[in-house]
Coordinates of C-alpha atoms and ligand atoms in Angstrom, one line a residue:
M1 CA 0.0 0.0 0.0
S2 CA 1.4 3.5 -0.9
A3 CA 1.9 6.1 1.9
P4 CA -1.0 8.4 2.6
L5 CA -0.7 11.8 0.8
I6 CA -2.5 13.5 3.7
L7 CA -2.0 12.7 7.4
L8 CA -4.8 13.5 9.7
D9 CA -4.5 13.5 13.5
I10 CA -7.3 14.6 15.8
A11 CA -6.4 15.1 19.4
E12 CA -7.6 17.4 22.1
A13 CA -9.9 19.3 19.8
V14 CA -7.2 20.1 17.3
A15 CA -7.2 18.4 13.8
T16 CA -3.6 18.4 12.4
V17 CA -3.5 18.0 8.6
T18 CA -0.1 17.3 7.1
L19 CA 0.5 17.5 3.3
N20 CA 2.6 14.3 2.9
R21 CA 4.3 14.2 -0.5
S22 CA 7.7 15.5 0.6
D23 CA 9.7 14.2 -2.4
K24 CA 7.7 16.7 -4.5
L25 CA 7.7 19.4 -1.9
N26 CA 4.0 18.4 -1.3
A27 CA 2.9 19.5 -4.7
F28 CA -0.8 18.6 -5.3
N29 CA -1.8 15.7 -7.6
E30 CA -5.4 14.7 -8.0
A31 CA -5.0 11.9 -5.5
M32 CA -3.8 14.3 -2.8
H33 CA -6.7 16.6 -3.5
G34 CA -9.0 13.6 -2.9
E35 CA -7.4 12.7 0.4
L36 CA -7.5 16.3 1.6
A37 CA -11.2 16.5 0.7
R38 CA -11.9 13.4 2.7
A39 CA -9.9 14.7 5.7
L40 CA -12.0 17.9 5.5
D41 CA -15.1 15.8 5.4
R42 CA -14.1 14.2 8.7
I43 CA -13.1 17.5 10.3
E44 CA -16.4 19.2 9.3
G45 CA -18.4 16.2 10.6
D46 CA -16.7 16.1 14.0
E47 CA -18.1 18.6 16.4
A48 CA -15.2 17.9 18.8
V49 CA -12.8 19.6 16.4
R50 CA -12.4 23.2 17.4
A51 CA -9.2 24.2 15.5
V52 CA -7.3 23.0 12.5
L53 CA -3.5 23.0 12.0
L54 CA -2.3 22.7 8.4
T55 CA 1.4 22.0 7.6
G56 CA 3.7 20.2 5.3
A57 CA 6.0 17.2 5.7
G58 CA 9.7 17.6 4.9
R59 CA 11.5 20.7 3.9
G60 CA 8.6 22.4 2.0
F61 CA 5.1 23.4 2.7
C62 CA 3.6 23.0 -0.8
A63 CA 4.9 23.7 -4.3
G64 CA 1.4 24.1 -5.8
Q65 CA 0.1 22.0 -8.6
D66 CA 2.2 19.0 -9.6
L67 CA 3.2 20.1 -13.0
G68 CA 3.8 16.4 -14.0
D69 CA 0.3 15.3 -13.0
G70 CA -1.8 15.9 -16.1
A71 CA -1.3 19.7 -15.8
M72 CA 0.2 19.7 -19.3
G73 CA -2.7 17.8 -20.9
E74 CA -2.4 15.5 -23.9
D75 CA -1.9 18.4 -26.3
Q76 CA -2.4 22.2 -26.3
E77 CA -6.0 21.9 -27.4
S78 CA -7.1 19.5 -24.6
I79 CA -5.7 21.6 -21.7
D80 CA -8.3 23.0 -19.5
L81 CA -6.7 24.4 -16.3
G82 CA -10.0 26.1 -15.5
D83 CA -11.5 22.7 -15.1
T84 CA -8.8 21.7 -12.6
L85 CA -9.5 24.9 -10.6
E86 CA -13.3 24.3 -10.7
R87 CA -13.1 20.7 -9.6
L88 CA -10.2 20.7 -7.2
Y89 CA -8.6 24.0 -6.0
N90 CA -11.7 26.3 -5.8
P91 CA -13.7 23.9 -3.7
L92 CA -10.7 23.5 -1.4
I93 CA -10.1 27.2 -0.9
R94 CA -13.8 27.8 -0.4
R95 CA -14.0 25.1 2.2
I96 CA -11.1 26.5 4.2
A97 CA -12.5 30.1 4.0
K98 CA -15.9 28.9 5.2
L99 CA -14.8 26.4 7.9
E100 CA -16.4 27.7 11.0
C101 CA -13.4 27.0 13.2
P102 CA -10.0 28.7 13.1
V103 CA -7.4 27.3 10.7
V104 CA -3.8 27.8 11.6
C105 CA -1.2 27.3 8.9
A106 CA 2.4 26.4 9.8
V107 CA 4.4 27.2 6.8
N108 CA 7.5 25.0 7.3
G109 CA 9.3 25.8 4.0
V110 CA 8.7 27.0 0.5
A111 CA 5.0 27.8 -0.4
A112 CA 4.8 28.2 -4.1
G113 CA 1.9 28.7 -6.6
A114 CA -1.4 27.4 -5.3
G115 CA 0.6 26.2 -2.2
A116 CA 1.3 29.8 -1.3
N117 CA -2.3 30.9 -1.7
L118 CA -3.6 27.8 0.2
A119 CA -1.4 29.0 3.1
L120 CA -2.6 32.6 2.8
V121 CA -6.3 31.7 2.9
C122 CA -5.9 30.2 6.4
D123 CA -6.9 32.3 9.3
I124 CA -3.6 32.6 11.1
V125 CA -0.4 32.0 9.1
I126 CA 2.8 31.4 11.0
A127 CA 6.0 30.7 9.0
G128 CA 9.5 29.4 9.8
R129 CA 12.3 31.9 9.1
S130 CA 13.6 29.8 6.2
A131 CA 10.2 29.7 4.5
A132 CA 9.3 31.8 1.4
F133 CA 6.2 32.6 -0.5
I134 CA 6.4 32.4 -4.3
Q135 CA 3.6 33.5 -6.6
A136 CA 5.3 31.2 -9.2
F137 CA 2.4 31.3 -11.7
C138 CA 3.9 34.1 -13.9
R139 CA 7.1 32.0 -14.3
I140 CA 5.1 29.5 -16.4
G141 CA 2.6 31.8 -18.1
L142 CA -0.2 31.4 -15.6
V143 CA -2.3 33.7 -13.4
P144 CA -2.2 33.5 -9.6
D145 CA -5.1 31.2 -8.6
S146 CA -6.6 29.7 -5.5
G147 CA -7.7 33.1 -4.4
G148 CA -4.3 34.8 -5.0
T149 CA -5.6 37.8 -7.0
W150 CA -8.3 38.4 -4.4
L151 CA -6.1 37.9 -1.3
L152 CA -2.9 39.6 -2.3
P153 CA -4.1 43.2 -3.0
R154 CA -6.2 43.0 0.2
L155 CA -3.3 41.8 2.3
V156 CA -0.5 43.9 1.0
G157 CA -1.9 46.5 -1.3
R158 CA -1.9 46.7 -5.1
A159 CA 1.7 47.7 -5.7
R160 CA 3.2 44.8 -3.7
A161 CA 0.5 42.4 -5.0
T162 CA 1.5 43.3 -8.6
G163 CA 5.2 42.9 -7.9
L164 CA 4.7 39.5 -6.3
A165 CA 2.3 38.3 -9.0
M166 CA 4.3 39.6 -12.0
L167 CA 7.9 39.0 -10.8
G168 CA 7.4 35.7 -9.0
E169 CA 10.3 36.3 -6.7
P170 CA 10.5 34.4 -3.4
L171 CA 9.2 36.6 -0.5
P172 CA 11.1 35.5 2.6
A173 CA 8.9 34.8 5.7
E174 CA 10.4 37.7 7.6
R175 CA 9.4 40.2 4.9
A176 CA 6.0 38.5 4.6
E177 CA 5.5 39.3 8.2
A178 CA 6.7 42.9 7.8
W179 CA 4.3 43.4 4.9
G180 CA 1.4 42.1 6.8
L181 CA 1.0 39.0 4.6
I182 CA 1.2 36.6 7.5
W183 CA 0.7 36.8 11.3
R184 CA 4.2 35.9 12.4
C185 CA 7.6 34.6 11.3
V186 CA 9.5 32.5 13.9
D187 CA 12.7 30.5 14.1
D188 CA 12.4 27.2 12.2
A189 CA 13.1 25.2 15.4
Q190 CA 10.2 27.0 17.2
L191 CA 7.6 26.8 14.3
M192 CA 5.7 23.6 15.2
K193 CA 5.8 24.3 18.9
E194 CA 4.4 27.8 18.4
A195 CA 1.9 26.7 15.8
R196 CA 0.6 23.8 18.0
A197 CA 0.3 26.2 21.0
L198 CA -1.7 28.6 18.9
A199 CA -4.0 25.9 17.6
S200 CA -4.4 24.4 21.1
H201 CA -5.2 27.8 22.5
L202 CA -7.8 28.5 19.8
A203 CA -9.4 25.1 20.5
T204 CA -10.2 26.2 24.0
Q205 CA -11.8 29.5 22.9
P206 CA -15.5 30.3 22.0
T207 CA -15.5 28.3 18.7
R208 CA -18.8 29.7 17.5
G209 CA -17.8 33.3 18.2
L210 CA -14.5 32.7 16.3
G211 CA -16.5 31.3 13.4
L212 CA -18.7 34.4 13.4
I213 CA -15.6 36.6 13.4
K214 CA -14.3 34.7 10.4
R215 CA -17.7 35.3 8.6
A216 CA -17.6 39.0 9.4
L217 CA -14.0 39.5 8.2
N218 CA -14.7 37.4 5.0
A219 CA -17.6 39.7 4.1
S220 CA -15.9 42.9 5.0
P221 CA -14.0 43.6 1.7
E222 CA -17.2 43.6 -0.3
N223 CA -19.3 45.7 2.2
D224 CA -19.6 49.4 2.8
L225 CA -19.7 50.5 6.4
D226 CA -23.5 50.4 6.5
A227 CA -23.7 46.8 5.3
Q228 CA -21.0 45.8 7.7
L229 CA -22.7 47.4 10.6
D230 CA -25.9 45.5 9.7
L231 CA -23.9 42.2 9.5
E232 CA -22.2 42.8 12.8
R233 CA -25.6 43.4 14.4
D234 CA -26.8 40.0 13.0
L235 CA -23.7 38.1 13.9
Q236 CA -23.6 39.7 17.4
R237 CA -27.2 38.6 17.9
E238 CA -26.1 35.0 17.1
A239 CA -23.0 35.3 19.3
G240 CA -25.0 36.6 22.2
R241 CA -27.1 33.5 22.2
T242 CA -24.2 31.1 22.6
E243 CA -23.4 29.2 25.8
D244 CA -19.9 30.5 25.5
Y245 CA -20.9 34.1 25.7
R246 CA -22.9 33.5 28.8
E247 CA -19.9 31.6 30.3
G248 CA -17.4 34.4 29.2
A249 CA -19.5 37.2 30.7
R250 CA -20.3 35.2 33.9
A251 CA -16.6 34.3 34.4
F252 CA -15.6 37.9 34.0
L253 CA -18.1 39.0 36.7
E254 CA -17.0 36.2 39.0
K255 CA -13.3 37.0 38.4
R256 CA -12.4 33.5 37.2
R257 CA -11.1 31.9 34.0
P258 CA -13.9 31.0 31.6
A259 CA -14.4 27.3 30.6
F260 CA -15.6 27.6 27.0
K261 CA -17.3 24.6 25.4
G262 CA -17.5 25.7 21.8
R263 CA -21.3 26.0 21.9
Ligands
LHQ1 C1 7.7 19.6 -8.3 C2 7.0 20.8 -8.2 C3 5.8 20.9 -8.9 C4 6.1 18.8 -9.7 C5 8.7 20.9 -7.0 N1 5.4 19.9 -9.7 N2 7.2 18.6 -9.1 C6 -3.5 25.2 -10.9 C7 -4.3 24.5 -11.8 C8 -3.8 23.7 -12.8 C9 -2.6 23.6 -13.3 C10 -1.6 24.5 -13.0 O1 -1.4 25.1 -11.8 C11 -2.2 25.5 -10.9 C12 -1.7 26.2 -9.8 C13 -0.3 26.2 -9.6 O2 0.1 25.9 -8.5 S1 0.8 26.7 -10.8 C14 2.3 26.7 -10.0 C15 2.9 25.4 -9.9 N3 4.1 25.4 -9.1 C16 5.3 25.9 -9.5 O3 5.4 26.4 -10.6 C17 6.5 25.8 -8.6 C18 7.4 24.8 -9.2 N4 8.5 24.5 -8.3 C19 9.6 25.3 -8.1 O4 9.7 26.3 -8.7 C20 10.6 24.8 -7.1 O5 10.5 23.5 -6.9 C21 10.6 25.6 -5.8 C22 11.0 27.0 -5.9 C23 9.2 25.5 -5.2 C24 11.6 24.9 -4.8 O6 12.8 24.8 -5.4 P1 14.0 23.9 -4.8 O7 14.0 24.1 -3.3 O8 15.2 24.1 -5.6 O9 13.4 22.4 -5.0 P2 13.4 21.5 -6.4 O10 13.0 22.4 -7.5 O11 14.7 20.8 -6.5 O12 12.2 20.5 -6.0 C25 12.3 19.3 -5.3 C26 11.6 18.2 -6.0 O13 10.2 18.6 -6.1 C27 12.0 18.1 -7.5 O14 11.8 16.8 -7.9 P3 13.1 15.8 -8.2 O15 12.5 14.5 -8.6 O16 13.8 16.5 -9.3 O17 13.9 15.8 -7.0 C28 11.0 18.9 -8.2 O18 10.8 18.6 -9.6 C29 9.8 18.6 -7.4 N5 8.8 19.7 -7.5 N6 7.7 21.6 -7.3 N7 5.0 22.0 -8.8

């Protein structure tokens, strides 16, 4: 039996998902997409999961699409990369963006092409100092996908987004942090310890409230202030009816630590 392309470990309310194709820097082939989709099915179906930690095995995080796995097509006429996005990448990116629990990404090495944008769509991105983000698409005549053209200008502004997308140069993790592309850059040796601590902390927090924060932030770029105020009203109404809000407010008044249950 061949080795799994995705490792899934669920423990203490944290689901750790590891891209596991290290000989190809965890580049995606169709089989890996399938395994990742099944791992997400399990995560979405398990109410006990309150945070996800995504990372890569080996020296890279993910080199994007495996360019040897049908990405070239039989001949020029038969190539339909749009179909690959429609079937595989877009559903993946949408699922992560909509997952109603926080997703921490530990970028353990190079994140290139769709691999870079997969990392960036996660909620909290923490990278090892030796990691780099490469919008590699332009190097092979393609357009940043997997949300890249949506995320980049919003995260770093148009000038930097254009430079990244058109030059395809590696952006070292330290500069990615300085530019506000990611949450933090840490020493390689500390990466997994810090990422696990973040995910474990998030898994003890008010999960439904965090999911509602994610919904509000996702909607924000398209909304004007009026629409966002309306949305905040609706989401706050929902948050105010959770058990965790009652526990949080009560614990504050009783001067004790809250014990959130994720409900
Ligand atoms: C790879 C790959 C790879 C196959 C490393 N494929 N083998 C969506 C829809 C449909 C189609 C098209 O694309 C997309 C979205 C995309 O993601 S397009 C962008 C695809 N990705 C790239 O263009 C990045 C290609 N990789 C690289 O430029 C380099 O590998 C980077 C800069 C990531 C790392 O460089 P190095 O650290 O020097 O490692 P390496 O190049 O030696 O790679 C190690 C091995 O991994 C090597 O295999 P080998 O058998 O020779 O040891 C590479 O061939 C393989 N590998 N990326 N995307």
